[in-house]
Tab-separated table of C-alpha atoms and ligand atoms in Angstrom:
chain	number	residue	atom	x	y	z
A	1	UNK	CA	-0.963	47.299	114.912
A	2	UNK	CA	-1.445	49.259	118.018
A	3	UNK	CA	-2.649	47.419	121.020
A	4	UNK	CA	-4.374	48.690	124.346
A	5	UNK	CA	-6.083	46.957	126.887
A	6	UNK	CA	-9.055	47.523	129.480
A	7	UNK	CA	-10.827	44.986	131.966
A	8	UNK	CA	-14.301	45.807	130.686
A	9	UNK	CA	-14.729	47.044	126.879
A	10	UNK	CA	-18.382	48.306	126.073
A	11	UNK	CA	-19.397	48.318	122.752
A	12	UNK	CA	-22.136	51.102	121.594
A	13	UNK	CA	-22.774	54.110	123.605
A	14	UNK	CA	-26.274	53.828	123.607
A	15	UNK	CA	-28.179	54.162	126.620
A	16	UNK	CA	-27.284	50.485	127.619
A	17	UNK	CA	-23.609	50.699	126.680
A	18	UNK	CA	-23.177	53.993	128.938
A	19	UNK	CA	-25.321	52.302	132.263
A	20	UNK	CA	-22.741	49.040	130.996
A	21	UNK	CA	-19.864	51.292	131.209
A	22	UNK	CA	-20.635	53.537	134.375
A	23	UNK	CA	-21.815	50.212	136.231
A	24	UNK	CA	-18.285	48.485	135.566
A	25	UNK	CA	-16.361	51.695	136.628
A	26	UNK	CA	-18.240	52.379	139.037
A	27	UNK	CA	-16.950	48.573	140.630
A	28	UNK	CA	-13.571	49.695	140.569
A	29	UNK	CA	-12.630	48.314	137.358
A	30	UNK	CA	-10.889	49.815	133.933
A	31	UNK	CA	-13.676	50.541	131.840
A	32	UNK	CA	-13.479	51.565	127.993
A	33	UNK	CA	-17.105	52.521	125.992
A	34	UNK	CA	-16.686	52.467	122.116
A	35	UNK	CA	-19.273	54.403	120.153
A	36	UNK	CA	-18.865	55.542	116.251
A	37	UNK	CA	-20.750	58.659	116.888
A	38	UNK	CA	-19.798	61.655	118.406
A	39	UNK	CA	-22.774	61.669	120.177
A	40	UNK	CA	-24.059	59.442	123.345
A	41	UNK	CA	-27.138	57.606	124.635
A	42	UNK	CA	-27.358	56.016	120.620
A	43	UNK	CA	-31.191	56.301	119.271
A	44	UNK	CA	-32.343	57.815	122.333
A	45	UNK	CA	-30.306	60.893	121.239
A	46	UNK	CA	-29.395	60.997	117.771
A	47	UNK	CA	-32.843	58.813	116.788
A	48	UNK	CA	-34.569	62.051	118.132
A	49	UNK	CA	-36.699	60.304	120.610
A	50	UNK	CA	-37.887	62.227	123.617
A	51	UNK	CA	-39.866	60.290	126.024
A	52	UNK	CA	-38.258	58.112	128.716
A	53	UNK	CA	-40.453	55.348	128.883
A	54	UNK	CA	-42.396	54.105	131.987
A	55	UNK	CA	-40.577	52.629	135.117
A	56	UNK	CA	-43.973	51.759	136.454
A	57	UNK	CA	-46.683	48.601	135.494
A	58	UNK	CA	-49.112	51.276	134.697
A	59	UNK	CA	-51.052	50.387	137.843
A	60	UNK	CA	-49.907	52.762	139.894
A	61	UNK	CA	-46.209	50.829	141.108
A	62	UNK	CA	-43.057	51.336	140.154
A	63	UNK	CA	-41.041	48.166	139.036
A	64	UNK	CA	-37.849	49.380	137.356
A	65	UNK	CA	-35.051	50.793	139.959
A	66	UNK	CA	-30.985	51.256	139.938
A	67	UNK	CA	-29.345	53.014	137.116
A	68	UNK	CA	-32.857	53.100	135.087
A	69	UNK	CA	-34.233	55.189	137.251
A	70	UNK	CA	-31.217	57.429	138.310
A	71	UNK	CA	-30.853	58.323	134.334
A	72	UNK	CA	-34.564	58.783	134.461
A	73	UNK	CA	-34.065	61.457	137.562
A	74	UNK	CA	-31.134	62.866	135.488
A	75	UNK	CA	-32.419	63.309	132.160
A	76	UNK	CA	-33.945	66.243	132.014
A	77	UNK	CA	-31.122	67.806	134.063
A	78	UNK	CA	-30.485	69.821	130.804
A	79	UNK	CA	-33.687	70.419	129.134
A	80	UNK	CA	-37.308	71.843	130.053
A	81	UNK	CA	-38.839	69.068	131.280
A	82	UNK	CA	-39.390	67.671	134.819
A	83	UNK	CA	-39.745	64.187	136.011
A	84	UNK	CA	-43.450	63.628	137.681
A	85	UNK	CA	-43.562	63.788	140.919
A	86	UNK	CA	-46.891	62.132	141.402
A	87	UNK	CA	-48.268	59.848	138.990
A	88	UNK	CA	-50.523	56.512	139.014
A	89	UNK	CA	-52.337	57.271	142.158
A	90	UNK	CA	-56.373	57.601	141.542
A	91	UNK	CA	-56.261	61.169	142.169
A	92	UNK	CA	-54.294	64.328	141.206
A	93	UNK	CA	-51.594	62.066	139.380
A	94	UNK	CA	-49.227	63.600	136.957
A	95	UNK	CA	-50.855	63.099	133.410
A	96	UNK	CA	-47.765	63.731	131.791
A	97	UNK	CA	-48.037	63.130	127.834
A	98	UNK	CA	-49.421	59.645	127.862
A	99	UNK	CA	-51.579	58.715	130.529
A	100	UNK	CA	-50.695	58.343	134.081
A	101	UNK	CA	-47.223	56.479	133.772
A	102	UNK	CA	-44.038	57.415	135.589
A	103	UNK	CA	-42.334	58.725	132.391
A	104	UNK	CA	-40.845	61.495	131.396
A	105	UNK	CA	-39.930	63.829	127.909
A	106	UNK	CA	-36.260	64.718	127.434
A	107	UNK	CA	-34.302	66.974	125.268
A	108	UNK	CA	-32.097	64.618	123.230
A	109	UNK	CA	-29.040	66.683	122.899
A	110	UNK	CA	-29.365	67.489	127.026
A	111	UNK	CA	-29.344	63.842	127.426
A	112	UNK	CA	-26.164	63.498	125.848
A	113	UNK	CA	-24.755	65.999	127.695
A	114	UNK	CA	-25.731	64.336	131.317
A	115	UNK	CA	-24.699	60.850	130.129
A	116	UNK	CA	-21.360	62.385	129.509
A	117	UNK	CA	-21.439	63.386	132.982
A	118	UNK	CA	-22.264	60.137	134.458
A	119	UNK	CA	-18.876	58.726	132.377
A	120	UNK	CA	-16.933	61.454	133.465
A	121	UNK	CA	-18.011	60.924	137.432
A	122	UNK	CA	-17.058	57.124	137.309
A	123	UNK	CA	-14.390	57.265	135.585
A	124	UNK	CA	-14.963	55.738	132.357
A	125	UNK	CA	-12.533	56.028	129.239
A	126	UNK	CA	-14.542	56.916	126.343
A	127	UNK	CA	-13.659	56.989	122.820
A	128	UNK	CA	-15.492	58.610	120.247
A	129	UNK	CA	-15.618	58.438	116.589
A	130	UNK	CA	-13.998	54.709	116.870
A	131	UNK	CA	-16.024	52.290	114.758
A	132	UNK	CA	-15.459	48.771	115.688
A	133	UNK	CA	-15.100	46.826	112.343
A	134	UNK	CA	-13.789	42.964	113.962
A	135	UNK	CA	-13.000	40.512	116.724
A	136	UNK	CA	-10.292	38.278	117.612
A	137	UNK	CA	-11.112	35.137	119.448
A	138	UNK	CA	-9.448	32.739	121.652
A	139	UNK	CA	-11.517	29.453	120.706
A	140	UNK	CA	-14.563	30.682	121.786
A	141	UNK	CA	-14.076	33.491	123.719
A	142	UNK	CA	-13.449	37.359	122.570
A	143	UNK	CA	-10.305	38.430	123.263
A	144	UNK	CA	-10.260	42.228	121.532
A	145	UNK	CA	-12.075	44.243	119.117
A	146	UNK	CA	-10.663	45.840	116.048
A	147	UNK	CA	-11.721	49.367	115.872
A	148	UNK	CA	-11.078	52.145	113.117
A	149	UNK	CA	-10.334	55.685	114.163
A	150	UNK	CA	-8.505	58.935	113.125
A	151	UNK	CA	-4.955	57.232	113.892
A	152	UNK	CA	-5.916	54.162	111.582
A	153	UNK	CA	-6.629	50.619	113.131
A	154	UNK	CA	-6.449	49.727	116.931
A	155	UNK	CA	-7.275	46.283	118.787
A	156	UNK	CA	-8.932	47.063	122.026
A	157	UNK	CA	-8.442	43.934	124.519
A	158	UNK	CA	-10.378	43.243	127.471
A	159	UNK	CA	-10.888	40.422	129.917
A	160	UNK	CA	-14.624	40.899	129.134
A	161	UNK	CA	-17.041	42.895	126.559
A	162	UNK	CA	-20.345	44.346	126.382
A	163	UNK	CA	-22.610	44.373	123.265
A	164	UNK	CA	-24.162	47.069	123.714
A	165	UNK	CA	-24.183	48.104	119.501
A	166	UNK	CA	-27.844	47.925	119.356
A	167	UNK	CA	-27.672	45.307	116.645
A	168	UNK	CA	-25.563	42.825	118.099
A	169	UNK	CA	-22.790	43.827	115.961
A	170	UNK	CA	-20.128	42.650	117.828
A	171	UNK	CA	-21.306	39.205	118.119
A	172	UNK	CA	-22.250	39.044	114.133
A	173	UNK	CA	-18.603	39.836	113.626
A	174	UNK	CA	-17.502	37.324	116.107
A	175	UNK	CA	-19.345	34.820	114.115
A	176	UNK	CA	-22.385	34.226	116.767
A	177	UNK	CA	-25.493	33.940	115.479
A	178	UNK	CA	-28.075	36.956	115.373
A	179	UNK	CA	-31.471	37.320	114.701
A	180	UNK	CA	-33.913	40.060	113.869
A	181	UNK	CA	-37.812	40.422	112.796
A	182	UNK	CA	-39.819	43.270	110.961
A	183	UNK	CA	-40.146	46.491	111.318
A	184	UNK	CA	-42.478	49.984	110.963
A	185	UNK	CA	-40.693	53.243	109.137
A	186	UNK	CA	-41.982	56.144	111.241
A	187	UNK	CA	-39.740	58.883	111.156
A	188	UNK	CA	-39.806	61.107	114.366
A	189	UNK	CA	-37.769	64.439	113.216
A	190	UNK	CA	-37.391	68.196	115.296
A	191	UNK	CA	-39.290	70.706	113.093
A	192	UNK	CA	-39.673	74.777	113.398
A	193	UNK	CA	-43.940	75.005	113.099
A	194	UNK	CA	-46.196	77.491	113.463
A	195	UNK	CA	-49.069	74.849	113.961
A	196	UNK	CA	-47.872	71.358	116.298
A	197	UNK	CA	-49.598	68.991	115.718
A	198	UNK	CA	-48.289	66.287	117.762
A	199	UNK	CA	-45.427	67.214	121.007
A	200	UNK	CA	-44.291	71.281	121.680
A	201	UNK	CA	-40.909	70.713	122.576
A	202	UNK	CA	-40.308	74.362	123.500
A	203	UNK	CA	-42.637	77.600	121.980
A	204	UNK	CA	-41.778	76.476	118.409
A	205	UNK	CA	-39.686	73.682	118.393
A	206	UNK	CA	-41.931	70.367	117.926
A	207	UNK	CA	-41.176	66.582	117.235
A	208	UNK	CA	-43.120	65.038	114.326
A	209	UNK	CA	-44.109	61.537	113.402
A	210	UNK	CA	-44.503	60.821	110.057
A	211	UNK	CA	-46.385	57.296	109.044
A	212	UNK	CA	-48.270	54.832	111.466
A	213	UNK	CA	-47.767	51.762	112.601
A	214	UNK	CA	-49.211	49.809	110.001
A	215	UNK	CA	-47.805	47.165	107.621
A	216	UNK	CA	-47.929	49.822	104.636
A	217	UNK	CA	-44.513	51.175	105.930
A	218	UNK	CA	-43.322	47.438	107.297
A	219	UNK	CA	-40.022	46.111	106.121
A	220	UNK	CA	-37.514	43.378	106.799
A	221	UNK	CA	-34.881	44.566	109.078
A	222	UNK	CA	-32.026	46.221	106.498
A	223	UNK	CA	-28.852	44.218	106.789
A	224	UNK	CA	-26.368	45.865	104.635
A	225	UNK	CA	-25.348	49.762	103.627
A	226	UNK	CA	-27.556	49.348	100.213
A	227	UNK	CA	-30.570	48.224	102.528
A	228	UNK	CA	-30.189	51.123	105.259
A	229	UNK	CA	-29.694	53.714	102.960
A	230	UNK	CA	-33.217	53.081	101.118
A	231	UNK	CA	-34.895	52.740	104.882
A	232	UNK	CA	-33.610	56.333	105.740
A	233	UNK	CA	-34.164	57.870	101.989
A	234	UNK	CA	-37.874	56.766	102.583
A	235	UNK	CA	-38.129	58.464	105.628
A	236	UNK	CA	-36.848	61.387	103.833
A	237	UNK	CA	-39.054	61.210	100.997
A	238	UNK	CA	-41.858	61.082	103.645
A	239	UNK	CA	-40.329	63.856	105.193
A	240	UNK	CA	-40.179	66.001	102.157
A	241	UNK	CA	-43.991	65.585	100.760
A	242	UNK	CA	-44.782	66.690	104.200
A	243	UNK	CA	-43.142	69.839	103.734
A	244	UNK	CA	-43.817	70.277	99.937
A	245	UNK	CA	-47.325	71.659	100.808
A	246	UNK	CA	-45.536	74.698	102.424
A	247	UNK	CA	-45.020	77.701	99.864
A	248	UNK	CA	-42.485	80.539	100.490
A	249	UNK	CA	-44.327	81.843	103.476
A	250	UNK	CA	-45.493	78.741	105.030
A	251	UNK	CA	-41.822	77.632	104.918
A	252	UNK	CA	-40.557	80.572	107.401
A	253	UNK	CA	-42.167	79.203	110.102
A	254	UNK	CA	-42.906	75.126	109.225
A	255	UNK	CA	-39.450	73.311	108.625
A	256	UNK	CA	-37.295	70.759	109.826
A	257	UNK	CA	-34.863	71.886	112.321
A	258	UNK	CA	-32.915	68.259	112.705
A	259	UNK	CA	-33.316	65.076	111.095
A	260	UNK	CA	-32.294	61.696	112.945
A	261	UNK	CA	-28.534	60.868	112.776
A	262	UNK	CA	-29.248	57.119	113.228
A	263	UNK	CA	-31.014	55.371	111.423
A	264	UNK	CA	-34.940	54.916	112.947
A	265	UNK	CA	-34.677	51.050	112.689
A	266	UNK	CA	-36.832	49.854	116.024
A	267	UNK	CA	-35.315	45.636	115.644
A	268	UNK	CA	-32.279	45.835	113.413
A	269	UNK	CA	-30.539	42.336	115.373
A	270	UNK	CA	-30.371	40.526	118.706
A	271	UNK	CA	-28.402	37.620	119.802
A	272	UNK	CA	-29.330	34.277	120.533
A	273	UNK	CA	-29.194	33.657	123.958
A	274	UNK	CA	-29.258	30.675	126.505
A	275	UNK	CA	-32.733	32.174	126.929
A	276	UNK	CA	-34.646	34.086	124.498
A	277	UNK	CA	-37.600	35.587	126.224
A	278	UNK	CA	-41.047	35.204	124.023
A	279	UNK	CA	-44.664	36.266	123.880
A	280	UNK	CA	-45.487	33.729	126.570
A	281	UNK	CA	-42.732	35.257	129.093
A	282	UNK	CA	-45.117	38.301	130.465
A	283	UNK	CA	-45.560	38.063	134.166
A	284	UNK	CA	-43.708	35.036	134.235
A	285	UNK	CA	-41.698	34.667	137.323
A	286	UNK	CA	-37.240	33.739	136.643
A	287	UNK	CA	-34.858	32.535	139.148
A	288	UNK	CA	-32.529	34.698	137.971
A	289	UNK	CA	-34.209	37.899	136.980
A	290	UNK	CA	-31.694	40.860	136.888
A	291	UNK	CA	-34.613	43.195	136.873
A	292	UNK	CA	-38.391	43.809	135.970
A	293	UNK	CA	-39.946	46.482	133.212
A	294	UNK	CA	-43.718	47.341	132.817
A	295	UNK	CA	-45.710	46.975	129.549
A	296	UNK	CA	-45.118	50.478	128.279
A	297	UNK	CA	-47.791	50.077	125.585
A	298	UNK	CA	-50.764	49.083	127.858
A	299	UNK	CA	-50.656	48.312	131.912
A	300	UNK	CA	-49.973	44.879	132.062
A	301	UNK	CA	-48.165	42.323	133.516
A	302	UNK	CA	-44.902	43.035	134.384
A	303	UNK	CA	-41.545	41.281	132.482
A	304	UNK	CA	-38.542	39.699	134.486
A	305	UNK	CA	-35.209	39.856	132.474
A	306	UNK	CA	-33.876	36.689	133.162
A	307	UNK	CA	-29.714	36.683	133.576
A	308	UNK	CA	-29.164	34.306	130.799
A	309	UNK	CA	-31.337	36.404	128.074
A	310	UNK	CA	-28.107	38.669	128.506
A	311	UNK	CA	-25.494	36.042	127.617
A	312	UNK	CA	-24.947	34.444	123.822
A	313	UNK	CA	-24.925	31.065	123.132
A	314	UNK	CA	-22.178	30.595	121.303
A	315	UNK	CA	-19.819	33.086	122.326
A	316	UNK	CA	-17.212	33.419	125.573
A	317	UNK	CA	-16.097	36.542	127.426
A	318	UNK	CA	-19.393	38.525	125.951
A	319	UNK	CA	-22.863	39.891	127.791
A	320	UNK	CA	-25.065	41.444	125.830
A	321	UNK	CA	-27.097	45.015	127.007
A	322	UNK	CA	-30.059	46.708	125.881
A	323	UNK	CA	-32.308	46.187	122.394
A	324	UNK	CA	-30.073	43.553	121.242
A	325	UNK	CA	-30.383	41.135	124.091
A	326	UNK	CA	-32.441	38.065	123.553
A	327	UNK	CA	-35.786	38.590	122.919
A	328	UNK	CA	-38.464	38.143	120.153
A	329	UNK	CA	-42.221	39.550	119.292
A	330	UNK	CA	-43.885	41.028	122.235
A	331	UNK	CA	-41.024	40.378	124.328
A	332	UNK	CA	-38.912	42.233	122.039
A	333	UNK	CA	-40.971	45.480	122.023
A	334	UNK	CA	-40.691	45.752	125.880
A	335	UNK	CA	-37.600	45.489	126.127
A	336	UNK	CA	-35.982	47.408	122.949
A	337	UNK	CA	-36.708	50.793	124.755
A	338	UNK	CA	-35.007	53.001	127.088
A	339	UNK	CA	-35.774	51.836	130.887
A	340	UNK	CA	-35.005	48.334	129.663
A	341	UNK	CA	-31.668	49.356	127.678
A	342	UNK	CA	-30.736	50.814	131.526
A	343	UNK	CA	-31.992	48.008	133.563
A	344	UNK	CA	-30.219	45.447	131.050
A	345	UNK	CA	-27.355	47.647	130.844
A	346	UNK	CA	-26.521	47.874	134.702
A	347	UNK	CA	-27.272	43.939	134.547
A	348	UNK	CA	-24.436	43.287	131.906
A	349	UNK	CA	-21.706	45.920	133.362
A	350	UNK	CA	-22.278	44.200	137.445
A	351	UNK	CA	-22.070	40.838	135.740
A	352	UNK	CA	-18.856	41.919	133.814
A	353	UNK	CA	-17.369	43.223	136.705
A	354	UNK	CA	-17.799	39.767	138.640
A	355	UNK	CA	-16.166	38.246	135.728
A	356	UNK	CA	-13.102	39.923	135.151
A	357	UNK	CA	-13.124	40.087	139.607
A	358	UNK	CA	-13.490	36.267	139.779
A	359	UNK	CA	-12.103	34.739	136.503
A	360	UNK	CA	-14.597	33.660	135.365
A	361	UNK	CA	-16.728	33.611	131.676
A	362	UNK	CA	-20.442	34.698	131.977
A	363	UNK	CA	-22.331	31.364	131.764
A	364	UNK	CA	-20.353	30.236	135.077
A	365	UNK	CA	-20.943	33.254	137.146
A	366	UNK	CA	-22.860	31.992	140.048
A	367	UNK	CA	-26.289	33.769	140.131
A	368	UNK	CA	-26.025	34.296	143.853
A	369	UNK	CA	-23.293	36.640	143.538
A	370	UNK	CA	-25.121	39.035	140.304
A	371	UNK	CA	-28.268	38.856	143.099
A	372	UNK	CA	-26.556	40.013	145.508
A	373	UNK	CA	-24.194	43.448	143.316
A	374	UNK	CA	-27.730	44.167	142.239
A	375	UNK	CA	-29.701	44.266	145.383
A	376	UNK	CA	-27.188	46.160	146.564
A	377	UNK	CA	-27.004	48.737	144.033
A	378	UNK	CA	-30.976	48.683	144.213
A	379	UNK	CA	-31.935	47.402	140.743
B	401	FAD	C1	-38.865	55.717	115.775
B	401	FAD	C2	-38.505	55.228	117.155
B	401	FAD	C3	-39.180	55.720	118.274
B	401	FAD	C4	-38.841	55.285	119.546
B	401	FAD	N1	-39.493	55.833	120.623
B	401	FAD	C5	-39.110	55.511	121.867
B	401	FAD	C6	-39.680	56.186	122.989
B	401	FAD	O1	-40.534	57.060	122.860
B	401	FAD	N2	-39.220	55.861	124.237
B	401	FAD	C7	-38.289	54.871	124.436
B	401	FAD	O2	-37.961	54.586	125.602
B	401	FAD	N3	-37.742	54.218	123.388
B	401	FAD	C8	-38.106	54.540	122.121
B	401	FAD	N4	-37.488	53.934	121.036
B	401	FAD	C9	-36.488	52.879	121.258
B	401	FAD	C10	-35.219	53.346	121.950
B	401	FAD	O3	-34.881	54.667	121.673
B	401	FAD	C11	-34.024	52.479	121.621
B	401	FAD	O4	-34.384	51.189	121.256
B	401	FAD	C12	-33.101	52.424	122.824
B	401	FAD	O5	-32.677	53.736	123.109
B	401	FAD	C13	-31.988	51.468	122.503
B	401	FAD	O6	-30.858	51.680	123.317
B	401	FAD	P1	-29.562	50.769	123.153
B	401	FAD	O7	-28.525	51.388	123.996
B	401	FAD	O8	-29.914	49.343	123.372
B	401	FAD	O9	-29.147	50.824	121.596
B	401	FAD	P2	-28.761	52.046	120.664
B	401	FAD	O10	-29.459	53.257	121.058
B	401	FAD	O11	-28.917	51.541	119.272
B	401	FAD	O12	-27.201	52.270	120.960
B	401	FAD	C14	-26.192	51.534	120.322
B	401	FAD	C15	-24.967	52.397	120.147
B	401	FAD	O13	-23.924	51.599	119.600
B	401	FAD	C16	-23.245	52.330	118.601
B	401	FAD	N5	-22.638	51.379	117.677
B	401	FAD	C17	-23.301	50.467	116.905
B	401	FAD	N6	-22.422	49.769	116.165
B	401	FAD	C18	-21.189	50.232	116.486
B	401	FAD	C19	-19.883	49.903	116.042
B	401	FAD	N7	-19.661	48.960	115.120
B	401	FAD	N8	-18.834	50.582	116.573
B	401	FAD	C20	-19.041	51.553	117.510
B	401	FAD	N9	-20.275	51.900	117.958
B	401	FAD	C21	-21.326	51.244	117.460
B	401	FAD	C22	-24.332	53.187	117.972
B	401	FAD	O14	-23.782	54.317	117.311
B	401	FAD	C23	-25.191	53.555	119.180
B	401	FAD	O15	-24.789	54.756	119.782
B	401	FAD	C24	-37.808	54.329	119.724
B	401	FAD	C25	-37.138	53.822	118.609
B	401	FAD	C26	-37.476	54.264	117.331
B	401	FAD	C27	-36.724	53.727	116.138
């Protein structure tokens, strides 16, 4: 079977996997992101979500830096929006759409098209349409990924990887242990309508949420094909009795414009880590905190990601980025979302670097040097 090899390969191009990838290349190293879609930035994109979540505690200071906020800055490069430039302060703040937080709406597709960019400008090779479907190990450590494309089967080897899948995939198939909790089913789909009643994207394009976040639409986490396919043909059904109360001429001006590509699963499965950060973690001060996000539900204290909620327990050669790092309950909804999938993402691709620079695995990587790439880089 075919054979190529990279220093850093990043699994998922979700909004952690690209600030993974463009972190790595950016440290001079050769840099491959694998995503099965032929889309990028993951459920930020092809979920159809639009709002870049807060960078700030929600009492008026910003706490999330580095790539998290350059994406923020860039987002909306392609789309209608702009990033507030005053927000939090007692008077004259930006309201934006949900209080006064530093956040901003995006256009999903516009998104894809500046994280693109960012690849392109550092240099990163990026395949598309390559599903990775296994892992070869050296004892404990990942040596290559198996991936299935147009051309058939490739291994993909690398002196280090990001999991950046979203749902830890590549560590389930490397045999590490994953985790995962419940979940709401609230759709969020573009429609054409005549009447918003929840965001105006542009005149007559509008995002709607069908369902609330109650336990009458709370599931276990699906875990096979069979389980995701009745999760997403729920959301459809919910979808349809919506627009079943249109008749002929209602329906010229109320219908859906574009459903989610992914499915809209919030905790589908994280690793277990050599620290899994819990309910009891918020405001809680780590030696080695790669960076800090605010309570994007309600200001709050503020969360440290500590280095070592990044790295699996039982697996060599592997960091892990975004909404499958370790993290459970609270903890998990704070940092599932899309400043945290940057800050975490940065975190993983600067420690991967150091790695594959120095030798070494990610549990022996000496915290003094990840402190230092990431106060430089402003994180
Ligand atoms: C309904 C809903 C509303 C939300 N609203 C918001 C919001 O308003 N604001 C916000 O900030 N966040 C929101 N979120 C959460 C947020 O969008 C995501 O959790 C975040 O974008 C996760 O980023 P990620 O990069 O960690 O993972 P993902 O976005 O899941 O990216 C993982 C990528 O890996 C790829 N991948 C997975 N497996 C493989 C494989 N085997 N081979 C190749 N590629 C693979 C996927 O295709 C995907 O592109 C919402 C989520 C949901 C479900």
């Amino acid at each position: 079977m075919k054979e190529v090899f990279y220093d850093i390969v990043v699994c998922g191009g979700g909004v952690a996997g690209v600030a993974a990838a463009v972190t790595a290349a950016r440290a001079g190293f050769r840099t491959a992101l694998i995503e099965k879609q032929c889309l990028l930035g993951g459920l930020a994109t092809s979920g159809l979500i639009y709002i870049y979540l807060p960078l700030c505690d929600g009492k008026g200071k910003q706490v999330t830096f580095g790539l998290a906020e350059e994406m923020f800055r860039r987002c909306v490069e392609y789309g209608p929006f702009e990033v507030p430039e005053r927000w939090g302060g007692p008077a004259g703040g930006d309201p934006g759409i949900a209080g006064d937080r530093c956040q901003c709406c995006f256009s999903p597709a516009g998104f894809t098209l500046t994280l693109d960019k960012m690849l392109e400008e550092s240099g990163v090779d990026l395949l598309l349409d390559t599903l990775i479907v296994g892992v070869r190990k050296e004892g404990r450590r990942v040596a290559a990924v198996e991936t299935a494309d147009l051309s058939g089967r490739v291994w993909i080897g690398g002196k280090c990887f990001v999991d950046a899948t979203g749902c830890a995939q590549l560590a389930k198939l490397a045999g590490a242990r994953v985790l995962s909790e419940g979940n709401h089913n609230t759709p969020w789909i573009m429609e054409m309508a005549s009447d918003p009643s929840f965001f105006p994207f542009t005149e007559s394009l509008h995002v709607r949420v069908f369902g609330k976040h109650t336990s009458e639409y709370a599931s276990e986490p699906p875990c096979d094909g069979r389980a995701v396919t009745e999760f997403v043909r729920r959301s459809w059904r919910m979808i349809r009795s919506h627009y079943d109360q249109f008749d002929r001429a209602g329906r010229r001006s109320n219908y859906p414009v574009h459903l989610p590509a992914m499915p809209q699963i919030r905790k589908v499965a994280r690793i277990d880590a050599l620290y899994n950060l819990g309910d009891g973690d918020a405001g809680r001060p780590f030696d080695h905190a790669v960076g800090t996000v605010g309570d994007w539900i309600r200001p709050g204290p503020v969360w440290q990601a500590p280095y070592e909620a990044l790295v699996p327990k039982d697996l060599d050669g592997v960091l892990a980025a975004g909404r499958c790092i370790g993290a459970s309950g609270y903890a998990w909804e704070m940092f599932r979302v899309i400043p945290a999938a940057a800050l975490t993402g940065e975190a993983a691709g600067a420690a991967a670097a150091l790695c594959v620079q120095k030798g070494l695995v990610p549990k022996e990587l000496p915290w003094s040097l990840l402190k230092e790439r990431l106060e430089t880089s402003g994180a």
